[in-house]
PDB file of C-alpha atoms in Angstrom:
ATOM      1  CA  MET A 102      -6.825 -31.955 -47.515  1.00 37.00           C
ATOM      2  CA  ARG A 103      -6.081 -30.724 -44.083  1.00 36.00           C
ATOM      3  CA  LEU A 104      -4.523 -33.092 -41.829  1.00 36.00           C
ATOM      4  CA  ILE A 105      -6.824 -32.286 -38.901  1.00 34.00           C
ATOM      5  CA  LEU A 106      -9.664 -33.538 -40.935  1.00 34.00           C
ATOM      6  CA  ILE A 107      -8.033 -36.926 -40.735  1.00 34.00           C
ATOM      7  CA  CYS A 108      -7.577 -36.691 -37.270  1.00 34.00           C
ATOM      8  CA  SER A 109     -11.122 -35.776 -36.589  1.00 33.00           C
ATOM      9  CA  LEU A 110     -12.443 -38.680 -38.488  1.00 34.00           C
ATOM     10  CA  LEU A 111     -10.058 -41.354 -37.048  1.00 36.00           C
ATOM     11  CA  LEU A 112     -10.620 -40.342 -33.278  1.00 34.00           C
ATOM     12  CA  PRO A 113     -14.243 -41.308 -32.916  1.00 38.00           C
ATOM     13  CA  ALA A 114     -13.790 -44.704 -34.721  1.00 37.00           C
ATOM     14  CA  SER A 115     -10.577 -45.777 -33.193  1.00 38.00           C
ATOM     15  CA  GLY A 116     -10.423 -44.188 -29.670  1.00 39.00           C
ATOM     16  CA  LEU A 117      -7.148 -42.725 -30.468  1.00 36.00           C
ATOM     17  CA  THR A 118      -5.842 -39.694 -28.395  1.00 36.00           C
ATOM     18  CA  PRO A 119      -3.848 -36.909 -30.239  1.00 38.00           C
ATOM     19  CA  THR A 120      -0.532 -36.100 -28.646  1.00 37.00           C
ATOM     20  CA  ALA A 121       1.783 -33.617 -30.051  1.00 39.00           C
ATOM     21  CA  GLY A 122       0.043 -34.120 -33.321  1.00 41.00           C
ATOM     22  CA  PRO A 123       1.450 -34.505 -36.864  1.00 40.00           C
ATOM     23  CA  HIS A 124       4.849 -33.886 -37.144  1.00 35.00           C
ATOM     24  CA  PHE A 125       5.757 -31.630 -39.999  1.00 32.00           C
ATOM     25  CA  ALA A 126       7.659 -28.717 -41.029  1.00 34.00           C
ATOM     26  CA  MET A 127       7.170 -26.236 -43.916  1.00 34.00           C
ATOM     27  CA  GLY A 128       8.687 -27.644 -47.015  1.00 36.00           C
ATOM     28  CA  ARG A 129       9.605 -31.001 -45.735  1.00 36.00           C
ATOM     29  CA  SER A 130       8.109 -34.351 -46.082  1.00 39.00           C
ATOM     30  CA  ILE A 131       5.628 -35.894 -43.601  1.00 38.00           C
ATOM     31  CA  SER A 132       6.087 -39.412 -43.126  1.00 41.00           C
ATOM     32  CA  ARG A 133       5.203 -40.106 -39.162  1.00 40.00           C
ATOM     33  CA  VAL A 134       1.939 -39.279 -37.021  1.00 38.00           C
ATOM     34  CA  ALA A 135       2.224 -39.688 -33.423  1.00 37.00           C
ATOM     35  CA  VAL A 136      -0.832 -41.360 -31.820  1.00 36.00           C
ATOM     36  CA  VAL A 137      -1.463 -43.053 -28.447  1.00 35.00           C
ATOM     37  CA  SER A 138      -2.804 -46.453 -28.106  1.00 36.00           C
ATOM     38  CA  PRO A 139      -6.100 -46.709 -26.397  1.00 40.00           C
ATOM     39  CA  GLY A 140      -6.428 -47.949 -22.872  1.00 40.00           C
ATOM     40  CA  PRO A 141      -6.682 -46.955 -19.244  1.00 40.00           C
ATOM     41  CA  VAL A 142      -2.837 -46.230 -18.954  1.00 37.00           C
ATOM     42  CA  VAL A 143      -1.100 -44.368 -21.581  1.00 36.00           C
ATOM     43  CA  SER A 144       2.670 -44.237 -21.851  1.00 36.00           C
ATOM     44  CA  ALA A 145       4.817 -42.772 -24.612  1.00 40.00           C
ATOM     45  CA  PRO A 146       3.307 -41.887 -28.092  1.00 38.00           C
ATOM     46  CA  ARG A 147       3.697 -44.468 -30.644  1.00 38.00           C
ATOM     47  CA  GLN A 148       5.379 -43.380 -33.949  1.00 40.00           C
ATOM     48  CA  ILE A 149       3.970 -44.779 -37.279  1.00 40.00           C
ATOM     49  CA  ASN A 150       5.833 -44.849 -40.463  1.00 45.00           C
ATOM     50  CA  LEU A 151       3.323 -44.003 -43.108  1.00 43.00           C
ATOM     51  CA  GLY A 152       5.875 -44.552 -45.840  1.00 48.00           C
ATOM     52  CA  LEU A 153       4.161 -41.739 -47.937  1.00 44.00           C
ATOM     53  CA  HIS A 154       5.591 -38.566 -49.215  1.00 47.00           C
ATOM     54  CA  MET A 155       3.639 -35.406 -48.115  1.00 46.00           C
ATOM     55  CA  SER A 156       4.671 -31.803 -47.946  1.00 49.00           C
ATOM     56  CA  SER A 157       2.854 -29.007 -46.045  1.00 46.00           C
ATOM     57  CA  LYS A 158       1.730 -25.739 -47.982  1.00 49.00           C
ATOM     58  CA  SER A 159       1.896 -21.996 -46.936  1.00 54.00           C
ATOM     59  CA  ASP A 160      -1.814 -21.826 -46.702  1.00 52.00           C
ATOM     60  CA  GLY A 161      -1.693 -24.740 -43.986  1.00 48.00           C
ATOM     61  CA  THR A 162      -3.016 -27.458 -46.184  1.00 48.00           C
ATOM     62  CA  ILE A 163      -0.957 -30.660 -47.020  1.00 46.00           C
ATOM     63  CA  ASP A 164      -0.057 -31.622 -50.492  1.00 51.00           C
ATOM     64  CA  CYS A 165      -0.915 -35.204 -50.956  1.00 49.00           C
ATOM     65  CA  PRO A 166      -0.880 -36.472 -54.410  1.00 46.00           C
ATOM     66  CA  ASP A 167      -1.975 -39.940 -53.407  1.00 51.00           C
ATOM     67  CA  ARG A 168      -4.754 -39.400 -50.994  1.00 47.00           C
ATOM     68  CA  ARG A 169      -6.144 -42.896 -51.300  1.00 50.00           C
ATOM     69  CA  SER A 170      -2.953 -44.507 -50.365  1.00 51.00           C
ATOM     70  CA  LEU A 171      -2.620 -41.960 -47.375  1.00 47.00           C
ATOM     71  CA  LEU A 172      -5.932 -43.045 -45.967  1.00 47.00           C
ATOM     72  CA  SER A 173      -5.403 -46.691 -46.843  1.00 50.00           C
ATOM     73  CA  SER A 174      -2.073 -46.433 -44.728  1.00 48.00           C
ATOM     74  CA  LEU A 175      -3.793 -44.610 -41.799  1.00 46.00           C
ATOM     75  CA  ALA A 176      -6.686 -46.986 -41.625  1.00 47.00           C
ATOM     76  CA  GLY A 177      -4.568 -50.049 -41.779  1.00 49.00           C
ATOM     77  CA  ARG A 178      -2.441 -48.862 -38.986  1.00 44.00           C
ATOM     78  CA  ALA A 179      -5.004 -47.485 -36.870  1.00 43.00           C
ATOM     79  CA  PHE A 180      -7.456 -50.091 -37.380  1.00 40.00           C
ATOM     80  CA  VAL A 181      -9.995 -47.795 -39.036  1.00 42.00           C
ATOM     81  CA  PRO A 182     -11.519 -48.917 -42.210  1.00 45.00           C
ATOM     82  CA  ALA A 183     -10.286 -46.881 -45.221  1.00 44.00           C
ATOM     83  CA  ALA A 184     -13.534 -47.254 -46.876  1.00 46.00           C
ATOM     84  CA  ALA A 185     -15.274 -45.319 -44.060  1.00 43.00           C
ATOM     85  CA  ILE A 186     -12.859 -42.582 -43.986  1.00 40.00           C
ATOM     86  CA  ILE A 187     -12.959 -42.123 -47.679  1.00 43.00           C
ATOM     87  CA  SER A 188     -16.836 -42.214 -47.491  1.00 43.00           C
ATOM     88  CA  SER A 189     -16.858 -39.396 -44.831  1.00 43.00           C
ATOM     89  CA  LEU A 190     -14.485 -37.402 -46.800  1.00 45.00           C
ATOM     90  CA  ALA A 191     -16.597 -37.816 -49.867  1.00 47.00           C
ATOM     91  CA  HIS A 192     -19.911 -37.161 -48.097  1.00 49.00           C
ATOM     92  CA  PRO A 193     -19.347 -34.753 -45.314  1.00 51.00           C
ATOM     93  CA  ALA A 194     -23.214 -34.127 -45.254  1.00 51.00           C
ATOM     94  CA  THR A 195     -23.834 -37.703 -44.625  1.00 48.00           C
ATOM     95  CA  ALA A 196     -21.237 -37.783 -41.699  1.00 50.00           C
ATOM     96  CA  ALA A 197     -22.725 -34.735 -40.072  1.00 53.00           C
ATOM     97  CA  ALA A 198     -26.187 -36.101 -40.284  1.00 53.00           C
ATOM     98  CA  ALA A 199     -24.933 -39.318 -38.459  1.00 54.00           C
ATOM     99  CA  ASP A 200     -23.414 -37.304 -35.741  1.00 61.00           C
ATOM    100  CA  LYS A 201     -26.750 -35.580 -35.240  1.00 57.00           C
ATOM    101  CA  SER A 202     -28.615 -38.929 -35.195  1.00 60.00           C
ATOM    102  CA  LYS A 203     -26.403 -40.017 -32.275  1.00 69.00           C
ATOM    103  CA  LYS A 204     -27.647 -37.388 -30.172  1.00 87.00           C
ATOM    104  CA  GLY A 205     -31.256 -37.751 -31.173  1.00 96.00           C
ATOM    105  CA  THR A 206     -34.048 -37.213 -33.659  1.00 98.00           C
ATOM    106  CA  VAL A 207     -37.079 -34.973 -32.988  1.00 98.00           C
ATOM    107  CA  VAL A 208     -39.840 -34.834 -35.327  1.00 98.00           C
ATOM    108  CA  VAL A 209     -41.579 -31.459 -35.317  1.00 98.00           C
ATOM    109  CA  VAL A 210     -44.988 -31.623 -37.052  1.00 98.00           C
ATOM    110  CA  GLY A 211     -45.906 -28.108 -38.223  1.00 97.00           C
ATOM    111  CA  GLY A 212     -42.145 -27.338 -38.073  1.00 98.00           C
ATOM    112  CA  ALA A 213     -42.641 -24.591 -40.607  1.00 97.00           C
ATOM    113  CA  GLY A 214     -45.055 -22.505 -38.591  1.00 96.00           C
ATOM    114  CA  TYR A 215     -44.558 -19.807 -36.482  1.00 97.00           C
ATOM    115  CA  VAL A 216     -43.878 -21.759 -33.161  1.00 98.00           C
ATOM    116  CA  GLY A 217     -42.529 -24.770 -35.098  1.00 98.00           C
ATOM    117  CA  ALA A 218     -39.691 -22.753 -36.930  1.00 98.00           C
ATOM    118  CA  HIS A 219     -38.448 -21.492 -33.499  1.00 98.00           C
ATOM    119  CA  VAL A 220     -38.616 -24.893 -31.883  1.00 98.00           C
ATOM    120  CA  ASP A 221     -36.664 -26.279 -35.009  1.00 98.00           C
ATOM    121  CA  GLN A 222     -33.942 -23.412 -34.473  1.00 98.00           C
ATOM    122  CA  ILE A 223     -33.374 -24.288 -30.945  1.00 98.00           C
ATOM    123  CA  LEU A 224     -33.134 -28.191 -31.413  1.00 98.00           C
ATOM    124  CA  ALA A 225     -30.883 -27.796 -34.219  1.00 97.00           C
ATOM    125  CA  GLY A 226     -28.810 -25.372 -32.400  1.00 96.00           C
ATOM    126  CA  GLN A 227     -28.330 -27.836 -29.754  1.00 97.00           C
ATOM    127  CA  GLY A 228     -27.037 -30.488 -32.141  1.00 96.00           C
ATOM    128  CA  TYR A 229     -30.193 -32.570 -32.527  1.00 98.00           C
ATOM    129  CA  ARG A 230     -31.387 -34.014 -35.761  1.00 98.00           C
ATOM    130  CA  VAL A 231     -34.637 -32.150 -36.732  1.00 98.00           C
ATOM    131  CA  VAL A 232     -37.236 -33.307 -39.074  1.00 98.00           C
ATOM    132  CA  SER A 233     -39.762 -30.814 -39.867  1.00 98.00           C
ATOM    133  CA  VAL A 234     -42.981 -32.186 -41.241  1.00 98.00           C
ATOM    134  CA  SER A 235     -45.645 -30.329 -43.156  1.00 97.00           C
ATOM    135  CA  ARG A 236     -48.399 -30.667 -46.134  1.00 96.00           C
ATOM    136  CA  SER A 237     -46.122 -28.249 -47.997  1.00 97.00           C
ATOM    137  CA  SER A 238     -43.152 -29.146 -50.154  1.00 98.00           C
ATOM    138  CA  PRO A 239     -39.702 -29.121 -48.510  1.00 98.00           C
ATOM    139  CA  ALA A 240     -38.607 -26.143 -50.469  1.00 98.00           C
ATOM    140  CA  ALA A 241     -41.663 -24.174 -49.545  1.00 98.00           C
ATOM    141  CA  GLN A 242     -41.100 -25.187 -45.759  1.00 98.00           C
ATOM    142  CA  ALA A 243     -37.482 -23.959 -45.929  1.00 98.00           C
ATOM    143  CA  ASP A 244     -38.598 -20.660 -47.560  1.00 97.00           C
ATOM    144  CA  LYS A 245     -41.218 -20.358 -44.855  1.00 97.00           C
ATOM    145  CA  VAL A 246     -38.749 -20.816 -42.024  1.00 98.00           C
ATOM    146  CA  LYS A 247     -36.487 -18.468 -43.452  1.00 97.00           C
ATOM    147  CA  SER A 248     -39.027 -15.816 -43.750  1.00 97.00           C
ATOM    148  CA  ILE A 249     -39.978 -16.446 -39.910  1.00 97.00           C
ATOM    149  CA  LEU A 250     -36.528 -16.625 -38.531  1.00 97.00           C
ATOM    150  CA  GLY A 251     -34.911 -14.192 -40.956  1.00 96.00           C
ATOM    151  CA  ALA A 252     -32.288 -16.838 -41.749  1.00 97.00           C
ATOM    152  CA  PRO A 253     -32.513 -20.435 -43.082  1.00 97.00           C
ATOM    153  CA  LEU A 254     -32.001 -23.399 -41.156  1.00 97.00           C
ATOM    154  CA  PRO A 255     -29.904 -25.650 -43.335  1.00 94.00           C
ATOM    155  CA  ASP A 256     -29.388 -28.281 -40.625  1.00 93.00           C
ATOM    156  CA  VAL A 257     -33.063 -29.242 -40.659  1.00 98.00           C
ATOM    157  CA  GLU A 258     -34.683 -31.989 -42.815  1.00 98.00           C
ATOM    158  CA  TYR A 259     -37.810 -31.032 -44.361  1.00 98.00           C
ATOM    159  CA  ARG A 260     -40.414 -33.838 -45.090  1.00 98.00           C
ATOM    160  CA  SER A 261     -43.878 -33.524 -46.784  1.00 98.00           C
ATOM    161  CA  ALA A 262     -46.650 -35.511 -45.225  1.00 98.00           C
ATOM    162  CA  ASP A 263     -50.179 -34.981 -44.406  1.00 97.00           C
ATOM    163  CA  ALA A 264     -50.793 -35.767 -40.999  1.00 96.00           C
ATOM    164  CA  SER A 265     -54.481 -36.329 -41.267  1.00 95.00           C
ATOM    165  CA  THR A 266     -54.362 -38.917 -43.995  1.00 96.00           C
ATOM    166  CA  ASP A 267     -50.729 -40.420 -44.548  1.00 97.00           C
ATOM    167  CA  ASP A 268     -49.090 -43.234 -42.967  1.00 96.00           C
ATOM    168  CA  LEU A 269     -46.804 -41.656 -40.520  1.00 95.00           C
ATOM    169  CA  GLY A 270     -45.245 -44.841 -38.875  1.00 95.00           C
ATOM    170  CA  ALA A 271     -42.091 -44.893 -41.054  1.00 95.00           C
ATOM    171  CA  LEU A 272     -41.500 -41.078 -40.663  1.00 96.00           C
ATOM    172  CA  LEU A 273     -41.811 -41.154 -36.885  1.00 98.00           C
ATOM    173  CA  GLN A 274     -39.988 -44.544 -36.274  1.00 97.00           C
ATOM    174  CA  GLY A 275     -36.724 -43.965 -34.186  1.00 97.00           C
ATOM    175  CA  ALA A 276     -37.448 -40.346 -33.122  1.00 98.00           C
ATOM    176  CA  ALA A 277     -36.724 -39.599 -29.646  1.00 98.00           C
ATOM    177  CA  ALA A 278     -39.599 -37.240 -29.526  1.00 98.00           C
ATOM    178  CA  VAL A 279     -42.410 -35.862 -31.483  1.00 98.00           C
ATOM    179  CA  VAL A 280     -43.652 -32.370 -31.215  1.00 98.00           C
ATOM    180  CA  SER A 281     -47.003 -31.336 -32.603  1.00 98.00           C
ATOM    181  CA  CYS A 282     -47.524 -27.630 -33.548  1.00 98.00           C
ATOM    182  CA  VAL A 283     -50.248 -28.802 -35.816  1.00 96.00           C
ATOM    183  CA  GLY A 284     -53.616 -26.846 -35.459  1.00 94.00           C
ATOM    184  CA  VAL A 285     -56.209 -24.551 -37.381  1.00 91.00           C
ATOM    185  CA  ALA A 286     -56.376 -21.119 -36.127  1.00 86.00           C
ATOM    186  CA  PRO A 287     -59.648 -19.916 -34.305  1.00 86.00           C
ATOM    187  CA  GLY A 288     -62.212 -19.319 -37.024  1.00 80.00           C
ATOM    188  CA  GLY A 289     -60.699 -21.564 -39.465  1.00 84.00           C
ATOM    189  CA  LYS A 290     -62.185 -24.108 -41.467  1.00 88.00           C
ATOM    190  CA  ASN A 291     -62.494 -27.621 -40.008  1.00 91.00           C
ATOM    191  CA  GLN A 292     -61.145 -26.096 -36.907  1.00 93.00           C
ATOM    192  CA  ARG A 293     -62.340 -28.861 -34.638  1.00 95.00           C
ATOM    193  CA  ALA A 294     -61.040 -31.791 -36.751  1.00 96.00           C
ATOM    194  CA  GLY A 295     -57.983 -29.662 -37.716  1.00 95.00           C
ATOM    195  CA  ASN A 296     -57.275 -29.071 -33.935  1.00 95.00           C
ATOM    196  CA  GLY A 297     -58.511 -32.399 -32.493  1.00 97.00           C
ATOM    197  CA  ALA A 298     -58.730 -35.536 -34.951  1.00 97.00           C
ATOM    198  CA  VAL A 299     -55.415 -34.674 -36.617  1.00 97.00           C
ATOM    199  CA  ASN A 300     -53.442 -34.613 -33.394  1.00 98.00           C
ATOM    200  CA  VAL A 301     -55.259 -37.705 -32.153  1.00 98.00           C
ATOM    201  CA  ARG A 302     -54.106 -39.564 -35.257  1.00 98.00           C
ATOM    202  CA  LEU A 303     -50.544 -38.150 -34.541  1.00 98.00           C
ATOM    203  CA  ALA A 304     -50.327 -39.059 -30.958  1.00 98.00           C
ATOM    204  CA  ASP A 305     -51.675 -42.433 -31.792  1.00 98.00           C
ATOM    205  CA  ALA A 306     -49.063 -42.986 -34.695  1.00 98.00           C
ATOM    206  CA  ALA A 307     -46.310 -41.663 -32.347  1.00 98.00           C
ATOM    207  CA  ALA A 308     -47.341 -44.235 -29.586  1.00 98.00           C
ATOM    208  CA  ALA A 309     -47.548 -47.109 -32.148  1.00 98.00           C
ATOM    209  CA  ALA A 310     -44.200 -46.290 -33.511  1.00 98.00           C
ATOM    210  CA  GLY A 311     -42.558 -46.422 -30.141  1.00 98.00           C
ATOM    211  CA  VAL A 312     -41.615 -42.847 -29.820  1.00 98.00           C
ATOM    212  CA  PRO A 313     -40.857 -42.396 -26.100  1.00 98.00           C
ATOM    213  CA  ARG A 314     -42.086 -38.737 -25.713  1.00 98.00           C
ATOM    214  CA  PHE A 315     -44.718 -36.610 -27.061  1.00 98.00           C
ATOM    215  CA  VAL A 316     -45.244 -32.653 -26.826  1.00 98.00           C
ATOM    216  CA  TYR A 317     -48.519 -30.779 -27.724  1.00 98.00           C
ATOM    217  CA  VAL A 318     -48.914 -27.095 -28.143  1.00 98.00           C
ATOM    218  CA  SER A 319     -52.604 -26.423 -27.022  1.00 98.00           C
ATOM    219  CA  VAL A 320     -54.294 -23.401 -25.431  1.00 96.00           C
ATOM    220  CA  ALA A 321     -54.222 -21.753 -22.114  1.00 96.00           C
ATOM    221  CA  SER A 322     -57.158 -22.861 -19.716  1.00 95.00           C
ATOM    222  CA  GLU A 323     -57.570 -18.913 -18.998  1.00 92.00           C
ATOM    223  CA  LEU A 324     -58.817 -18.632 -22.686  1.00 89.00           C
ATOM    224  CA  ALA A 325     -60.699 -22.175 -22.715  1.00 89.00           C
ATOM    225  CA  ASN A 326     -62.675 -21.454 -19.554  1.00 88.00           C
ATOM    226  CA  GLY A 327     -63.504 -17.632 -20.272  1.00 87.00           C
ATOM    227  CA  PRO A 328     -65.766 -16.029 -22.482  1.00 83.00           C
ATOM    228  CA  ALA A 329     -63.835 -17.012 -25.566  1.00 79.00           C
ATOM    229  CA  LYS A 330     -65.551 -20.582 -25.072  1.00 78.00           C
ATOM    230  CA  PHE A 331     -68.739 -19.209 -26.396  1.00 79.00           C
ATOM    231  CA  LEU A 332     -66.981 -17.848 -29.608  1.00 81.00           C
ATOM    232  CA  LEU A 333     -64.519 -20.629 -30.190  1.00 85.00           C
ATOM    233  CA  GLY A 334     -66.158 -23.754 -29.318  1.00 89.00           C
ATOM    234  CA  ASP A 335     -65.151 -26.052 -31.965  1.00 93.00           C
ATOM    235  CA  TYR A 336     -61.652 -24.739 -31.825  1.00 93.00           C
ATOM    236  CA  LEU A 337     -61.424 -25.510 -27.982  1.00 94.00           C
ATOM    237  CA  LYS A 338     -63.307 -28.840 -28.404  1.00 95.00           C
ATOM    238  CA  GLY A 339     -60.743 -29.899 -30.784  1.00 96.00           C
ATOM    239  CA  LYS A 340     -57.689 -28.826 -28.540  1.00 97.00           C
ATOM    240  CA  ALA A 341     -59.502 -30.861 -25.674  1.00 97.00           C
ATOM    241  CA  GLU A 342     -59.737 -33.985 -27.835  1.00 98.00           C
ATOM    242  CA  ALA A 343     -56.008 -33.637 -28.772  1.00 98.00           C
ATOM    243  CA  GLU A 344     -54.965 -33.366 -25.034  1.00 98.00           C
ATOM    244  CA  GLY A 345     -57.067 -36.351 -24.136  1.00 98.00           C
ATOM    245  CA  ALA A 346     -55.219 -38.502 -26.851  1.00 98.00           C
ATOM    246  CA  VAL A 347     -51.820 -37.206 -25.438  1.00 98.00           C
ATOM    247  CA  ALA A 348     -52.847 -38.259 -21.952  1.00 98.00           C
ATOM    248  CA  ARG A 349     -54.120 -41.649 -23.063  1.00 98.00           C
ATOM    249  CA  ASP A 350     -51.166 -42.458 -25.153  1.00 98.00           C
ATOM    250  CA  TYR A 351     -48.401 -41.034 -23.063  1.00 98.00           C
ATOM    251  CA  GLY A 352     -49.837 -40.004 -19.605  1.00 98.00           C
ATOM    252  CA  ALA A 353     -48.316 -36.846 -17.862  1.00 97.00           C
ATOM    253  CA  ASP A 354     -44.782 -38.563 -17.314  1.00 98.00           C
ATOM    254  CA  LYS A 355     -43.898 -38.923 -20.953  1.00 98.00           C
ATOM    255  CA  SER A 356     -45.520 -36.114 -22.457  1.00 98.00           C
ATOM    256  CA  LEU A 357     -45.834 -32.159 -21.910  1.00 98.00           C
ATOM    257  CA  VAL A 358     -48.743 -30.065 -23.054  1.00 98.00           C
ATOM    258  CA  VAL A 359     -47.962 -26.530 -23.536  1.00 98.00           C
ATOM    259  CA  ARG A 360     -50.733 -24.191 -23.158  1.00 98.00           C
ATOM    260  CA  PRO A 361     -50.124 -20.543 -24.198  1.00 97.00           C
ATOM    261  CA  ALA A 362     -52.708 -17.857 -24.245  1.00 94.00           C
ATOM    262  CA  ILE A 363     -51.885 -15.074 -26.793  1.00 92.00           C
ATOM    263  CA  ILE A 364     -48.531 -15.175 -28.514  1.00 95.00           C
ATOM    264  CA  ALA A 365     -46.802 -12.380 -29.435  1.00 94.00           C
ATOM    265  CA  GLY A 366     -46.172 -11.512 -33.245  1.00 91.00           C
ATOM    266  CA  GLY A 367     -46.665 -14.045 -36.049  1.00 90.00           C
ATOM    267  CA  PRO A 368     -45.287 -14.974 -39.458  1.00 88.00           C
ATOM    268  CA  PRO A 369     -44.657 -12.158 -41.816  1.00 88.00           C
ATOM    269  CA  GLY A 370     -47.645 -10.936 -43.596  1.00 84.00           C
ATOM    270  CA  GLU A 371     -50.050 -12.751 -41.264  1.00 82.00           C
ATOM    271  CA  ILE A 372     -52.531 -10.624 -39.210  1.00 76.00           C
ATOM    272  CA  ARG A 373     -53.641 -12.251 -35.940  1.00 77.00           C
ATOM    273  CA  PRO A 374     -56.667 -11.352 -33.836  1.00 71.00           C
ATOM    274  CA  PRO A 375     -55.734  -9.568 -30.572  1.00 73.00           C
ATOM    275  CA  GLY A 376     -56.304 -11.281 -27.205  1.00 75.00           C
ATOM    276  CA  PRO A 377     -58.648 -10.320 -24.651  1.00 77.00           C
ATOM    277  CA  PRO A 378     -58.049  -6.905 -23.018  1.00 80.00           C
ATOM    278  CA  GLY A 379     -55.302  -6.722 -20.469  1.00 81.00           C
ATOM    279  CA  MET A 380     -53.805 -10.040 -21.419  1.00 87.00           C
ATOM    280  CA  ALA A 381     -50.135  -9.830 -21.942  1.00 90.00           C
ATOM    281  CA  PRO A 382     -48.906 -11.999 -24.728  1.00 94.00           C
ATOM    282  CA  VAL A 383     -45.972 -14.507 -24.272  1.00 96.00           C
ATOM    283  CA  SER A 384     -42.947 -14.340 -26.537  1.00 97.00           C
ATOM    284  CA  VAL A 385     -42.630 -17.085 -29.387  1.00 97.00           C
ATOM    285  CA  ASP A 386     -39.276 -17.807 -27.963  1.00 98.00           C
ATOM    286  CA  ALA A 387     -40.498 -18.722 -24.472  1.00 98.00           C
ATOM    287  CA  VAL A 388     -43.126 -20.794 -25.982  1.00 98.00           C
ATOM    288  CA  ALA A 389     -40.378 -22.620 -28.093  1.00 98.00           C
ATOM    289  CA  ARG A 390     -38.093 -23.166 -25.130  1.00 98.00           C
ATOM    290  CA  ALA A 391     -40.949 -24.661 -23.089  1.00 98.00           C
ATOM    291  CA  VAL A 392     -41.720 -27.039 -26.080  1.00 98.00           C
ATOM    292  CA  VAL A 393     -37.921 -28.027 -26.339  1.00 98.00           C
ATOM    293  CA  ALA A 394     -37.948 -28.720 -22.545  1.00 98.00           C
ATOM    294  CA  GLY A 395     -40.719 -31.284 -22.934  1.00 98.00           C
ATOM    295  CA  ALA A 396     -39.028 -32.944 -25.964  1.00 98.00           C
ATOM    296  CA  LEU A 397     -35.650 -33.318 -24.016  1.00 98.00           C
ATOM    297  CA  GLY A 398     -37.562 -34.735 -21.129  1.00 98.00           C
ATOM    298  CA  THR A 399     -36.566 -31.957 -18.690  1.00 98.00           C
ATOM    299  CA  LYS A 400     -40.430 -30.894 -18.405  1.00 98.00           C
ATOM    300  CA  SER A 401     -43.394 -33.160 -18.128  1.00 98.00           C
ATOM    301  CA  GLY A 402     -46.959 -32.862 -17.646  1.00 98.00           C
ATOM    302  CA  THR A 403     -48.695 -29.438 -18.234  1.00 98.00           C
ATOM    303  CA  ILE A 404     -47.280 -25.903 -18.504  1.00 98.00           C
ATOM    304  CA  ASP A 405     -50.449 -23.664 -18.254  1.00 98.00           C
ATOM    305  CA  GLY A 406     -50.736 -20.105 -19.174  1.00 96.00           C
ATOM    306  CA  ASN A 407     -48.043 -17.154 -20.394  1.00 96.00           C
ATOM    307  CA  SER A 408     -46.800 -16.618 -16.965  1.00 96.00           C
ATOM    308  CA  ALA A 409     -45.784 -20.321 -16.466  1.00 97.00           C
ATOM    309  CA  ILE A 410     -44.542 -20.593 -19.854  1.00 98.00           C
ATOM    310  CA  SER A 411     -42.286 -17.381 -19.383  1.00 96.00           C
ATOM    311  CA  GLY A 412     -40.842 -18.786 -16.350  1.00 94.00           C
ATOM    312  CA  ILE A 413     -39.047 -21.549 -17.936  1.00 89.00           C
TER     313      ILE A 413
END
């Protein structure tokens, strides 16, 4: 057990500030820990006699044959429940998840998709708790995200749910934001309902659960109002229905609609149709950054078109 681990667990709960640190020397017993009492004015460190025998080892670890006694002693003297410290040591993953929850939870529906995986990566990298939701199993989502990004995202929590039929209330409850990357590709089956009704239902569920922010990935007006509208009628109608629900449930100040045109690249093995001649694609990273800005509240309203997205 490394003594620095104990310090890191004690400080958030007790408010104590480390001074010169634990007093120990190679091969000697450790019986005192220097701490500073909390308060606006701090004077000299207070020496606490632990009454326990510990000795340091050459690899920098502490030889503590009676760990429970040590933790109990620390807790009793620093006013931190021993059970909480022991639980944190026994369940480090739970402690890490709790720390992320304090910063905020963002639910990314469609989080195992091309854009969603990059959104997951940015949010997790910034210390947020990320919940990826898809109809696929958690294991399948994790594998797909790994194939898209080239590396796994171990800090992301994967949940299986169907946004078109399942009760989403419990899943969305307590989230700081919901991101929808849900949609059916142009020409796909049920593309109107897959882009419209599903996202209408999702926006309504997020609003009912009290989620304060909502982000939706739509399509650029440059495409929606161009010749593509004659070929992609149901696809574009579904996108418009989804945007209408976001506006109704959240308004422009508590939501962000990101409207990319053509996104460069795609998931491994997936071939996407090219965009209109002369239309430069936007990078998926730029789209993901815009989405994250909406989830965190630094951008609201609408970001329309590849040039606007690239400028974020």
